PDB file of C-alpha atoms in Angstrom:
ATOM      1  CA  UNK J 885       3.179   0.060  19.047  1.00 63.00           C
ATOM      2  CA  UNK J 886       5.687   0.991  16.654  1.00 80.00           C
ATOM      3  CA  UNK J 887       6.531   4.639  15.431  1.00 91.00           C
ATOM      4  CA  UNK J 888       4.288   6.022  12.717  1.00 97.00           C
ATOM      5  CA  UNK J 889       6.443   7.610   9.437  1.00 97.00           C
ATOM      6  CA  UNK J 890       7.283  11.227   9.870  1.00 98.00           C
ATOM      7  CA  UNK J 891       4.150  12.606   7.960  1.00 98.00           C
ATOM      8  CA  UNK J 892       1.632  10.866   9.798  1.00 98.00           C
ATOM      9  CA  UNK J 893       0.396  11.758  12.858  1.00 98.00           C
ATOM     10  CA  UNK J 894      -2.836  10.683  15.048  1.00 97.00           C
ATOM     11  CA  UNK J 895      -5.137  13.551  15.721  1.00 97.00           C
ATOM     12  CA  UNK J 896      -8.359  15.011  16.431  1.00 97.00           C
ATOM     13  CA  UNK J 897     -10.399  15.289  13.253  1.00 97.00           C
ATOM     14  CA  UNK J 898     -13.681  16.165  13.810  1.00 88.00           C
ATOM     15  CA  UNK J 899     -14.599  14.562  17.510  1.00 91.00           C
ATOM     16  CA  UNK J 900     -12.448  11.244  15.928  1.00 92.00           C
ATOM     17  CA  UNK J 901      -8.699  10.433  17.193  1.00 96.00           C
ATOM     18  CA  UNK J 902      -6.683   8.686  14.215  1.00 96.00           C
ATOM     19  CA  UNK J 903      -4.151   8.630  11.409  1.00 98.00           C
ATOM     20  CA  UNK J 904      -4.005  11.452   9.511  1.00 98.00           C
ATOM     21  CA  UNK J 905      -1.485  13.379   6.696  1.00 98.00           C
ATOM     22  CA  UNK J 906      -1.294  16.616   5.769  1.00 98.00           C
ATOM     23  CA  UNK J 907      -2.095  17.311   1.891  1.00 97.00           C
ATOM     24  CA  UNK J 908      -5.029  18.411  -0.279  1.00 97.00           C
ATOM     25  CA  UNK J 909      -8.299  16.286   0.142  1.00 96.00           C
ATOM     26  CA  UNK J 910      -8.376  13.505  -2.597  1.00 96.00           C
ATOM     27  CA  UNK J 911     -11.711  11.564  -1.942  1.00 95.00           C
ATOM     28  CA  UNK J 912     -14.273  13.900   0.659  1.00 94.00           C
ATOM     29  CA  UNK J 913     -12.294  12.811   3.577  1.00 96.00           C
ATOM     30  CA  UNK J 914     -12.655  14.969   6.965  1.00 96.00           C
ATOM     31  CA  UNK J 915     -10.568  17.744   7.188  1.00 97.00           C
ATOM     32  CA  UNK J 916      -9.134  20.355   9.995  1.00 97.00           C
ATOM     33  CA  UNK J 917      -8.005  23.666   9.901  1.00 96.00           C
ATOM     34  CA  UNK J 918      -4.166  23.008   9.339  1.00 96.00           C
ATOM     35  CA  UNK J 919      -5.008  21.001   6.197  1.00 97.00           C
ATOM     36  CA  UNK J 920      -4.530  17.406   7.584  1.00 98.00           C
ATOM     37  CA  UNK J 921      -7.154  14.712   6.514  1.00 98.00           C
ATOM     38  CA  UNK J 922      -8.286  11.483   8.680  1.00 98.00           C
ATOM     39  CA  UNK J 923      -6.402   8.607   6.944  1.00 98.00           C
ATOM     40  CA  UNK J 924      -9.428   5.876   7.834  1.00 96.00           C
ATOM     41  CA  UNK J 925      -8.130   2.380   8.230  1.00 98.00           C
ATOM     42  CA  UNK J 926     -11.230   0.893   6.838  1.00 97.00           C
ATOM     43  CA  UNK J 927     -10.754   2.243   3.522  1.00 97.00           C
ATOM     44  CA  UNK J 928      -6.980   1.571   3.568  1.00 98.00           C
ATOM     45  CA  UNK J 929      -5.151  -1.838   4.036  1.00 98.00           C
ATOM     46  CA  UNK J 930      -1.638   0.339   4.907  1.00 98.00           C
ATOM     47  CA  UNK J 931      -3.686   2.749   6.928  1.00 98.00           C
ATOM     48  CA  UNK J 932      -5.189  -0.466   8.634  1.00 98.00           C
ATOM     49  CA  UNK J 933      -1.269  -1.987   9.173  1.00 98.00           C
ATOM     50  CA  UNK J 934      -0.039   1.138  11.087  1.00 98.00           C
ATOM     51  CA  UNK J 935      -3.518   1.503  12.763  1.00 97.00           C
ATOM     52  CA  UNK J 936      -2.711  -2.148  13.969  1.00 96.00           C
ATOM     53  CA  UNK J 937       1.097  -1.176  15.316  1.00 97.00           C
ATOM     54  CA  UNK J 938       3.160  -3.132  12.530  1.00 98.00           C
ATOM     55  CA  UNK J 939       6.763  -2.145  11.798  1.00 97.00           C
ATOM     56  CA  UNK J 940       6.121  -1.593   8.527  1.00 98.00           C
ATOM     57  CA  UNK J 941       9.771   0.232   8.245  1.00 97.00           C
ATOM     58  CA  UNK J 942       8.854   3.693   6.917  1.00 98.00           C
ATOM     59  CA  UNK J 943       9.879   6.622   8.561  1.00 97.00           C
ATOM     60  CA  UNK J 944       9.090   8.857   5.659  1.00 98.00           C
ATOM     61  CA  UNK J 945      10.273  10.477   2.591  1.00 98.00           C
ATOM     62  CA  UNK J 946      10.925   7.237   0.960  1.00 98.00           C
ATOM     63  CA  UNK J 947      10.627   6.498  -2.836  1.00 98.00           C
ATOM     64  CA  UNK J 948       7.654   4.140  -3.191  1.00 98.00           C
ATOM     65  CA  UNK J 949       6.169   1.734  -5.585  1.00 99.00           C
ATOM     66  CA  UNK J 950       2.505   1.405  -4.818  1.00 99.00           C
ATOM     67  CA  UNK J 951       1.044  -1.537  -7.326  1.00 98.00           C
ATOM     68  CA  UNK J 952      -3.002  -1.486  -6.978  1.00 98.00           C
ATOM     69  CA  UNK J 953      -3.341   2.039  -6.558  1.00 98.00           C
ATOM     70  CA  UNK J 954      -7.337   2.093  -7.377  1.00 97.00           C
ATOM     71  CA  UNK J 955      -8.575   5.475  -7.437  1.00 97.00           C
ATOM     72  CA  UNK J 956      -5.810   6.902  -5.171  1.00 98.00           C
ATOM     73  CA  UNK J 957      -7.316   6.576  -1.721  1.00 98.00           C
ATOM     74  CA  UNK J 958      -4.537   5.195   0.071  1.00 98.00           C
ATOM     75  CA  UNK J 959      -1.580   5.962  -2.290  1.00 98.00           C
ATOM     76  CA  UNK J 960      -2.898  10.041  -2.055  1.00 98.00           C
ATOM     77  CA  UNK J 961      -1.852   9.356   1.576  1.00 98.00           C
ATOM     78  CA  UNK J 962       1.943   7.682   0.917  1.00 98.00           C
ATOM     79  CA  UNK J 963       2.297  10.328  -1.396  1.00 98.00           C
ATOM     80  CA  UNK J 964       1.678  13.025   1.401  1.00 98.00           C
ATOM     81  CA  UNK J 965       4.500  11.203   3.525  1.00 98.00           C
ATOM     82  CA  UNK J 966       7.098   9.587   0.878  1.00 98.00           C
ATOM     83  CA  UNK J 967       9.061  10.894  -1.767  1.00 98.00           C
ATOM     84  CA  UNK J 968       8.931  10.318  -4.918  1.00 98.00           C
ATOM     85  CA  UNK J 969       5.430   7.540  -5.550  1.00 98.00           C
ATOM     86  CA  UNK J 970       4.905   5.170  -8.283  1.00 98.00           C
ATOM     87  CA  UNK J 971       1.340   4.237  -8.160  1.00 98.00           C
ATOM     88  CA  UNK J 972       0.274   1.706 -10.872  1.00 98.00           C
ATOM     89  CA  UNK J 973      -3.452   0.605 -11.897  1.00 98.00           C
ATOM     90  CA  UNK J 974      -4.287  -1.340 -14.949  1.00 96.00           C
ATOM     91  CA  UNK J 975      -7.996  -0.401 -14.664  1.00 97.00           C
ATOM     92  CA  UNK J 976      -8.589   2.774 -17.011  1.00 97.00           C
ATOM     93  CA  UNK J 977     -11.856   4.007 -14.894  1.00 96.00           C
ATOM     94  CA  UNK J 978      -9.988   4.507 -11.186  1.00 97.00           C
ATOM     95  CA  UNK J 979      -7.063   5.996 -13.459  1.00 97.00           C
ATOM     96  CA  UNK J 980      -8.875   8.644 -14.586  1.00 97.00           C
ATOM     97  CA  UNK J 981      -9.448   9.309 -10.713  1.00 97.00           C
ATOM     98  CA  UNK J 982      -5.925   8.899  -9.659  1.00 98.00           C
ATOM     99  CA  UNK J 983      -5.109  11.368 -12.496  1.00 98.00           C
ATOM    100  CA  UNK J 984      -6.879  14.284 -10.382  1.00 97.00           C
ATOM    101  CA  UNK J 985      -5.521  12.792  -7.122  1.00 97.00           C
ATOM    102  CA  UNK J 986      -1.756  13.202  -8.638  1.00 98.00           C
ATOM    103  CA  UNK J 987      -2.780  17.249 -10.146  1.00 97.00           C
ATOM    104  CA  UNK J 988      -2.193  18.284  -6.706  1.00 96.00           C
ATOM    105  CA  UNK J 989       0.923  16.340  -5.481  1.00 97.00           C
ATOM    106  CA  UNK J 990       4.381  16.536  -7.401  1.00 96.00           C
ATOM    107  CA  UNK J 991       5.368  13.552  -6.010  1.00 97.00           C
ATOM    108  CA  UNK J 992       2.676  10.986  -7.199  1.00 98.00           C
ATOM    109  CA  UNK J 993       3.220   9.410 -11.053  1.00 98.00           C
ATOM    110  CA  UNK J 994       0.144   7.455 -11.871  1.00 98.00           C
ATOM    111  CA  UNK J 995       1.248   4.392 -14.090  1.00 98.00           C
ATOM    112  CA  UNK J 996      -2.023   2.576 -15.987  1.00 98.00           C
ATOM    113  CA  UNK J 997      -0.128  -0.957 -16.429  1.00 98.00           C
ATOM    114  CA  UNK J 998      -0.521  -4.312 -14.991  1.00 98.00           C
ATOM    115  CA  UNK J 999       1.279  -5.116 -12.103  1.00 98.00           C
ATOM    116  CA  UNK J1000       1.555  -8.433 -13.287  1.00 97.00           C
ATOM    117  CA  UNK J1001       3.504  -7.027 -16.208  1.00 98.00           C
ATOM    118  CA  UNK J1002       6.607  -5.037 -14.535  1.00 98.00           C
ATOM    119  CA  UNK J1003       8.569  -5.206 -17.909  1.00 98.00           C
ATOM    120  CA  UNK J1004       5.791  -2.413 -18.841  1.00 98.00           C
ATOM    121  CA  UNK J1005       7.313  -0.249 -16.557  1.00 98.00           C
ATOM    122  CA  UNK J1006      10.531  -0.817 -16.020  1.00 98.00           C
ATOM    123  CA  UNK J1007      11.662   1.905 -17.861  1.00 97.00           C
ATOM    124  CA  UNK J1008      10.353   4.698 -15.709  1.00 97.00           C
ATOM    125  CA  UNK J1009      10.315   3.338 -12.473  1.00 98.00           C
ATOM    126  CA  UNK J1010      13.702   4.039 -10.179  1.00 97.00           C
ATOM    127  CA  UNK J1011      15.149   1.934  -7.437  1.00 98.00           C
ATOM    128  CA  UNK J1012      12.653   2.437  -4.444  1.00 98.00           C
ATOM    129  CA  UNK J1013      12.558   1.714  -0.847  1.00 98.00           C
ATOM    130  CA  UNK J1014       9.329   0.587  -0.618  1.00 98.00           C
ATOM    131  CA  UNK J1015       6.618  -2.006  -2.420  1.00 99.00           C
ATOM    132  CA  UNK J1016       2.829  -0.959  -1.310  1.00 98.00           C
ATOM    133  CA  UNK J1017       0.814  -3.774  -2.474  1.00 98.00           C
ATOM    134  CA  UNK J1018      -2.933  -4.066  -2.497  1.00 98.00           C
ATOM    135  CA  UNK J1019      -3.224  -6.153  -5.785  1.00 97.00           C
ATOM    136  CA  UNK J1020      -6.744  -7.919  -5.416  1.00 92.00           C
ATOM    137  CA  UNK J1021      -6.219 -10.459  -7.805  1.00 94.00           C
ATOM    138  CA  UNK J1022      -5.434 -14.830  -8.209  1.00 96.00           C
ATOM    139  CA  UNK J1023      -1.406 -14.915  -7.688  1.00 98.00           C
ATOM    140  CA  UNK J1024      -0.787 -12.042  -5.202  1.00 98.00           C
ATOM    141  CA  UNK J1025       2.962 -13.709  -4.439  1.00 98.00           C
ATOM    142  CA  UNK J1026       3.824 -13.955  -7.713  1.00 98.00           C
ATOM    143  CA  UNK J1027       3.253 -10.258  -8.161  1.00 98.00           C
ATOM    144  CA  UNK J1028       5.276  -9.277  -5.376  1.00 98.00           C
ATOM    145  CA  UNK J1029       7.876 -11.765  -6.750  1.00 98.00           C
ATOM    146  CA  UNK J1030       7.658 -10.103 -10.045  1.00 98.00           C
ATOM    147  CA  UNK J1031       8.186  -6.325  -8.733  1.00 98.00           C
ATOM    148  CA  UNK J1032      11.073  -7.561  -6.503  1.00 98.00           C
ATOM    149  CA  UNK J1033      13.724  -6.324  -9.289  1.00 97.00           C
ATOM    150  CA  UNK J1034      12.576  -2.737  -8.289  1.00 98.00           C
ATOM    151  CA  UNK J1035      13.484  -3.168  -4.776  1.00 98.00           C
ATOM    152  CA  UNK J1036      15.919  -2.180  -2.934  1.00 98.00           C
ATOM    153  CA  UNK J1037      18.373  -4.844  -0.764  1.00 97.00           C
ATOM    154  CA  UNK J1038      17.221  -2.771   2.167  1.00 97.00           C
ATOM    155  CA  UNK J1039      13.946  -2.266   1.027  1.00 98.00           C
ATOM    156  CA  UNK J1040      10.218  -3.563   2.614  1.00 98.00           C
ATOM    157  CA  UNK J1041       7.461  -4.561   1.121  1.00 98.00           C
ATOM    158  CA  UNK J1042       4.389  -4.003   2.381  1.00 98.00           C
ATOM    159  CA  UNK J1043       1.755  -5.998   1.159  1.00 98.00           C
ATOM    160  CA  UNK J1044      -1.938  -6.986   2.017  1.00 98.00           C
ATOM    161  CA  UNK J1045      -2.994 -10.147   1.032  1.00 98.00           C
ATOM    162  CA  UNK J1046      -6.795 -10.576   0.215  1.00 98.00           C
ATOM    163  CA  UNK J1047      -7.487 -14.511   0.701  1.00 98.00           C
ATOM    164  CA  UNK J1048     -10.688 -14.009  -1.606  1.00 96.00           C
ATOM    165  CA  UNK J1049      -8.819 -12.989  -4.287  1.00 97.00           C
ATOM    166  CA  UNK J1050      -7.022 -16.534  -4.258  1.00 97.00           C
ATOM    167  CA  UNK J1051      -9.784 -18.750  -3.763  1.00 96.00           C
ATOM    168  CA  UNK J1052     -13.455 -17.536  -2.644  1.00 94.00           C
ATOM    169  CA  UNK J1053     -13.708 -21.494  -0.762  1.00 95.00           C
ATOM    170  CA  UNK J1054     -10.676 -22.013   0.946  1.00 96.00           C
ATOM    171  CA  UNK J1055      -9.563 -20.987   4.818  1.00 97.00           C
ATOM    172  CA  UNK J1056      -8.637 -17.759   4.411  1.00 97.00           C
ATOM    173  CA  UNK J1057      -5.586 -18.834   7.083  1.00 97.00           C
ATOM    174  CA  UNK J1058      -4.809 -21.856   4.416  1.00 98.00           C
ATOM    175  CA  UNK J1059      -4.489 -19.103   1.488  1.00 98.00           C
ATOM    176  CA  UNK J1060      -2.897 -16.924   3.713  1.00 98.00           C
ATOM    177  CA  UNK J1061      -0.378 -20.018   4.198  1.00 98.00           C
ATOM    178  CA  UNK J1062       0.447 -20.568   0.578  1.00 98.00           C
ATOM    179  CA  UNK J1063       0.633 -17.100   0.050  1.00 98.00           C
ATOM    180  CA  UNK J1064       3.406 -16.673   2.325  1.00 98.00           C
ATOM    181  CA  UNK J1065       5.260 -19.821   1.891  1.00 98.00           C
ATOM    182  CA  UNK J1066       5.269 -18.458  -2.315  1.00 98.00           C
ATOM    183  CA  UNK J1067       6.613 -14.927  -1.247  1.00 98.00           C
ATOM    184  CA  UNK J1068       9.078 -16.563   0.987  1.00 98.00           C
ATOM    185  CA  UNK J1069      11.075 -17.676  -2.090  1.00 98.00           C
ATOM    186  CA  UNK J1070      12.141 -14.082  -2.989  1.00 98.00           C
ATOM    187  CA  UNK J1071      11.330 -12.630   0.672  1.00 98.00           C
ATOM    188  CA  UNK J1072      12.178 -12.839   3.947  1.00 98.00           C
ATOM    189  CA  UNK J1073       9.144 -12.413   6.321  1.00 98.00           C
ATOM    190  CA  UNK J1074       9.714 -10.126   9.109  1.00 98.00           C
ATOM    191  CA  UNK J1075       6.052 -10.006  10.167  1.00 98.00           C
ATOM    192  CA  UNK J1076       2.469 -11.599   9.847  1.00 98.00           C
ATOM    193  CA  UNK J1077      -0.946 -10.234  11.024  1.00 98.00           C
ATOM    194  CA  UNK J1078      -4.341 -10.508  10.016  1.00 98.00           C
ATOM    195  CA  UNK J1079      -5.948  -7.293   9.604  1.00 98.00           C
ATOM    196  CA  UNK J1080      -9.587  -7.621  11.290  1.00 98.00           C
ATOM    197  CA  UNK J1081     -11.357  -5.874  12.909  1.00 97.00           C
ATOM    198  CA  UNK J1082     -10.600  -3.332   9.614  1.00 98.00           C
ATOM    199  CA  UNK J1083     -10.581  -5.481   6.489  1.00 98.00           C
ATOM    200  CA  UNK J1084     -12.188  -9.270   6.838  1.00 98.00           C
ATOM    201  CA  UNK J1085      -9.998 -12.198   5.472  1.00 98.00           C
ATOM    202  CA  UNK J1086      -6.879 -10.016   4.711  1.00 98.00           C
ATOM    203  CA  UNK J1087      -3.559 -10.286   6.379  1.00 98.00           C
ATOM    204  CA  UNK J1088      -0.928  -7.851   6.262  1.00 98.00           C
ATOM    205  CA  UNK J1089       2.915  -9.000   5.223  1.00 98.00           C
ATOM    206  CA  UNK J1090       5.693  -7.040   5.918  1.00 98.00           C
ATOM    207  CA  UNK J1091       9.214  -8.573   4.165  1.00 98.00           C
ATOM    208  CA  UNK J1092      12.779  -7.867   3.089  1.00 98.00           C
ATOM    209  CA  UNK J1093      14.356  -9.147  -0.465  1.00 98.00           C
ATOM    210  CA  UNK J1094      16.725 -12.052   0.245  1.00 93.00           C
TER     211      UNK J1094
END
């Protein structure tokens, strides 16, 4: 089991052991009494990775680039944890969500682009340590591959790769496959795992920018 990012902790949250950061509640999330919030692997494909033991390579404060940021579920939590958070969404409706999510934390810049389009944002996004990815969407590699330029040589990327996304009739291990051999042309993969029993047909990468 490898070491969970300073900023997240497993505790006791209402009769449940598990993840947890400490920040304001962003989406009716249990609570305790020193204002950390259960961080619920089934409702979070990075939550699900460290739940699972990956070395994803944070140890916390880094400066993050989260692309598929949704509502803010998940990147409210990296936020908590990291530095500085990038956290792009092309879909106006979870913006306007993320928007509240980001009133309360100084470190979280909401970005509504495409991450298909990094050339959108180039301009405001810094060098950072990190690439969250949770990108449901036909050409997950190629994303990854796109927002590579933001990454730093030391960097990780973290990415979950949903095999419906690619193609709805295909072995999710075959997608899974292509995926990986795609992002190997800008990555090196330092680890592979499928991320039942939290989230069904998704795997989660973990890679370094050759």
């Amino acid at each position: 089991m490898s070491e969970l990012p300073v900023g997240v902790e497993r505790r006791d949250i209402g009769g449940e052991t598990g993840l947890a950061t400490q920040g304001p509640p962003a989406y009716g999330e249990p609570t305790d009494e020193e204002g950390w919030r259960r961080w619920n692997p089934r409702r979070s494909k990075l939550g699900a990775m460290l739940a699972s033991g990956m070395d994803t390579g944070l140890a916390g404060g880094e400066t993050v680039l989260y692309l598929g940021a949704a509502a803010g579920t998940t990147v409210s939590h990296v936020a908590d944890f990291s530095g500085p958070t990038y956290a792009v969404e092309f879909a106006p409706r979870p913006v306007r969500d993320l928007l509240d999510v980001a009133e309360e934390r100084d470190r979280l810049f909401p970005l509504l682009k495409d991450a298909r389009n990094p050339e959108t944002y180039a301009h405001v996004v810094e060098p950072v340590d990190a690439i969250v990815q949770d990108v449901a969407t036909r050409g997950q590699a190629e994303v990854a591959l796109a927002n590579r330029e933001f990454l730093r040589d030391d960097g990780r990327l973290l990415m979950a790769v949903k095999a419906r996304s690619e193609d709805v009739t295909a072995d999710p291990e075959a997608v899974f496959d292509d995926v990986v051999g795609t992002l190997s042309e800008g990555y090196e993969i330092l680890e592979r795992e499928r991320l039942e029993p939290y989230h069904t047909d998704h795997l989660g990468v973990v890679a370094r920018p050759r």
